[in-house]
């Protein structure tokens, strides 16, 4: 299983060269969920998911979620 960072807003995956792609198989692979979580917290994105991706079945498994350095969303009063 590959561990990836997914932008929760547009469902794109962080690549090894700090770009974003819609293709999960092209996403940067992390060795542990904690490592991916720490990296995602430093990205200029809002909400993110740490997902496990199984290449053979193209299955995504949500492992964790959080918020990066991007602007927080505001709710109307």
PDB file of C-alpha atoms in Angstrom:
ATOM      1  CA  UNK A   1       0.000   0.000   0.000  1.00  0.00           C
ATOM      2  CA  UNK A   2       1.261   3.471  -0.906  1.00  0.00           C
ATOM      3  CA  UNK A   3       0.665   6.365   1.488  1.00  0.00           C
ATOM      4  CA  UNK A   4      -0.260   9.631  -0.269  1.00  0.00           C
ATOM      5  CA  UNK A   5      -1.339  13.191   0.536  1.00  0.00           C
ATOM      6  CA  UNK A   6      -4.691  14.106  -1.006  1.00  0.00           C
ATOM      7  CA  UNK A   7      -6.017  17.661  -1.245  1.00  0.00           C
ATOM      8  CA  UNK A   8      -9.499  17.225   0.218  1.00  0.00           C
ATOM      9  CA  UNK A   9     -10.932  20.158  -1.738  1.00  0.00           C
ATOM     10  CA  UNK A  10     -10.057  19.063  -5.279  1.00  0.00           C
ATOM     11  CA  UNK A  11      -9.070  15.386  -4.750  1.00  0.00           C
ATOM     12  CA  UNK A  12      -5.586  15.819  -6.217  1.00  0.00           C
ATOM     13  CA  UNK A  13      -2.437  14.115  -4.938  1.00  0.00           C
ATOM     14  CA  UNK A  14       0.907  15.694  -4.080  1.00  0.00           C
ATOM     15  CA  UNK A  15       3.706  14.570  -6.401  1.00  0.00           C
ATOM     16  CA  UNK A  16       7.418  14.210  -5.719  1.00  0.00           C
ATOM     17  CA  UNK A  17       8.131  17.590  -7.336  1.00  0.00           C
ATOM     18  CA  UNK A  18       5.514  19.423  -5.189  1.00  0.00           C
ATOM     19  CA  UNK A  19       2.881  19.615  -7.925  1.00  0.00           C
ATOM     20  CA  UNK A  20      -0.621  18.159  -7.854  1.00  0.00           C
ATOM     21  CA  UNK A  21      -2.113  15.407 -10.009  1.00  0.00           C
ATOM     22  CA  UNK A  22      -5.491  13.720 -10.387  1.00  0.00           C
ATOM     23  CA  UNK A  23      -3.709  10.372 -10.895  1.00  0.00           C
ATOM     24  CA  UNK A  24      -3.159   8.651  -7.545  1.00  0.00           C
ATOM     25  CA  UNK A  25      -0.470   6.338  -8.964  1.00  0.00           C
ATOM     26  CA  UNK A  26       1.659   9.438  -9.742  1.00  0.00           C
ATOM     27  CA  UNK A  27       1.489  10.742  -6.159  1.00  0.00           C
ATOM     28  CA  UNK A  28       4.531  10.971  -3.897  1.00  0.00           C
ATOM     29  CA  UNK A  29       4.758   7.857  -1.742  1.00  0.00           C
ATOM     30  CA  UNK A  30       5.498   8.156   1.965  1.00  0.00           C
ATOM     31  CA  UNK A  31       6.834   5.355   4.149  1.00  0.00           C
ATOM     32  CA  UNK A  32       4.597   6.121   7.156  1.00  0.00           C
ATOM     33  CA  UNK A  33       1.356   7.965   7.824  1.00  0.00           C
ATOM     34  CA  UNK A  34       3.084  10.205  10.387  1.00  0.00           C
ATOM     35  CA  UNK A  35       5.679  11.301   7.846  1.00  0.00           C
ATOM     36  CA  UNK A  36       2.962  12.109   5.304  1.00  0.00           C
ATOM     37  CA  UNK A  37       0.919  13.977   7.932  1.00  0.00           C
ATOM     38  CA  UNK A  38       3.907  16.136   8.937  1.00  0.00           C
ATOM     39  CA  UNK A  39       4.658  16.927   5.276  1.00  0.00           C
ATOM     40  CA  UNK A  40       1.020  17.801   4.549  1.00  0.00           C
ATOM     41  CA  UNK A  41       0.866  20.226   7.497  1.00  0.00           C
ATOM     42  CA  UNK A  42       3.633  22.233   5.795  1.00  0.00           C
ATOM     43  CA  UNK A  43       1.890  22.445   2.403  1.00  0.00           C
ATOM     44  CA  UNK A  44      -0.019  25.559   1.315  1.00  0.00           C
ATOM     45  CA  UNK A  45      -3.348  23.707   1.173  1.00  0.00           C
ATOM     46  CA  UNK A  46      -6.478  23.792   3.267  1.00  0.00           C
ATOM     47  CA  UNK A  47      -7.935  20.443   4.226  1.00  0.00           C
ATOM     48  CA  UNK A  48      -6.029  17.281   3.360  1.00  0.00           C
ATOM     49  CA  UNK A  49      -6.391  13.536   3.697  1.00  0.00           C
ATOM     50  CA  UNK A  50      -3.678  10.966   4.223  1.00  0.00           C
ATOM     51  CA  UNK A  51      -4.762   8.014   2.101  1.00  0.00           C
ATOM     52  CA  UNK A  52      -3.535   4.519   1.446  1.00  0.00           C
ATOM     53  CA  UNK A  53      -3.576   3.625  -2.244  1.00  0.00           C
ATOM     54  CA  UNK A  54      -3.555   0.040  -3.480  1.00  0.00           C
ATOM     55  CA  UNK A  55      -2.264   0.134  -7.052  1.00  0.00           C
ATOM     56  CA  UNK A  56      -3.547  -3.298  -8.103  1.00  0.00           C
ATOM     57  CA  UNK A  57      -7.181  -2.520  -7.254  1.00  0.00           C
ATOM     58  CA  UNK A  58      -7.007   1.313  -7.479  1.00  0.00           C
ATOM     59  CA  UNK A  59      -8.569   1.395  -4.021  1.00  0.00           C
ATOM     60  CA  UNK A  60      -8.176   4.408  -1.710  1.00  0.00           C
ATOM     61  CA  UNK A  61      -8.370   4.059   2.064  1.00  0.00           C
ATOM     62  CA  UNK A  62      -8.700   7.194   4.204  1.00  0.00           C
ATOM     63  CA  UNK A  63      -6.138   6.950   7.025  1.00  0.00           C
ATOM     64  CA  UNK A  64      -6.097  10.449   8.551  1.00  0.00           C
ATOM     65  CA  UNK A  65      -7.007  14.060   7.831  1.00  0.00           C
ATOM     66  CA  UNK A  66      -5.976  17.562   8.823  1.00  0.00           C
ATOM     67  CA  UNK A  67      -5.331  21.099   7.665  1.00  0.00           C
ATOM     68  CA  UNK A  68      -2.236  22.523   5.978  1.00  0.00           C
ATOM     69  CA  UNK A  69      -0.880  26.071   5.925  1.00  0.00           C
ATOM     70  CA  UNK A  70      -3.608  27.281   3.529  1.00  0.00           C
ATOM     71  CA  UNK A  71      -6.187  29.827   4.551  1.00  0.00           C
ATOM     72  CA  UNK A  72      -8.858  28.550   6.915  1.00  0.00           C
ATOM     73  CA  UNK A  73     -12.386  28.482   5.581  1.00  0.00           C
ATOM     74  CA  UNK A  74     -14.774  30.904   7.268  1.00  0.00           C
ATOM     75  CA  UNK A  75     -18.380  30.110   8.018  1.00  0.00           C
ATOM     76  CA  UNK A  76     -21.045  32.827   7.622  1.00  0.00           C
ATOM     77  CA  UNK A  77     -22.472  34.114  10.905  1.00  0.00           C
TER      78      UNK A  77
END
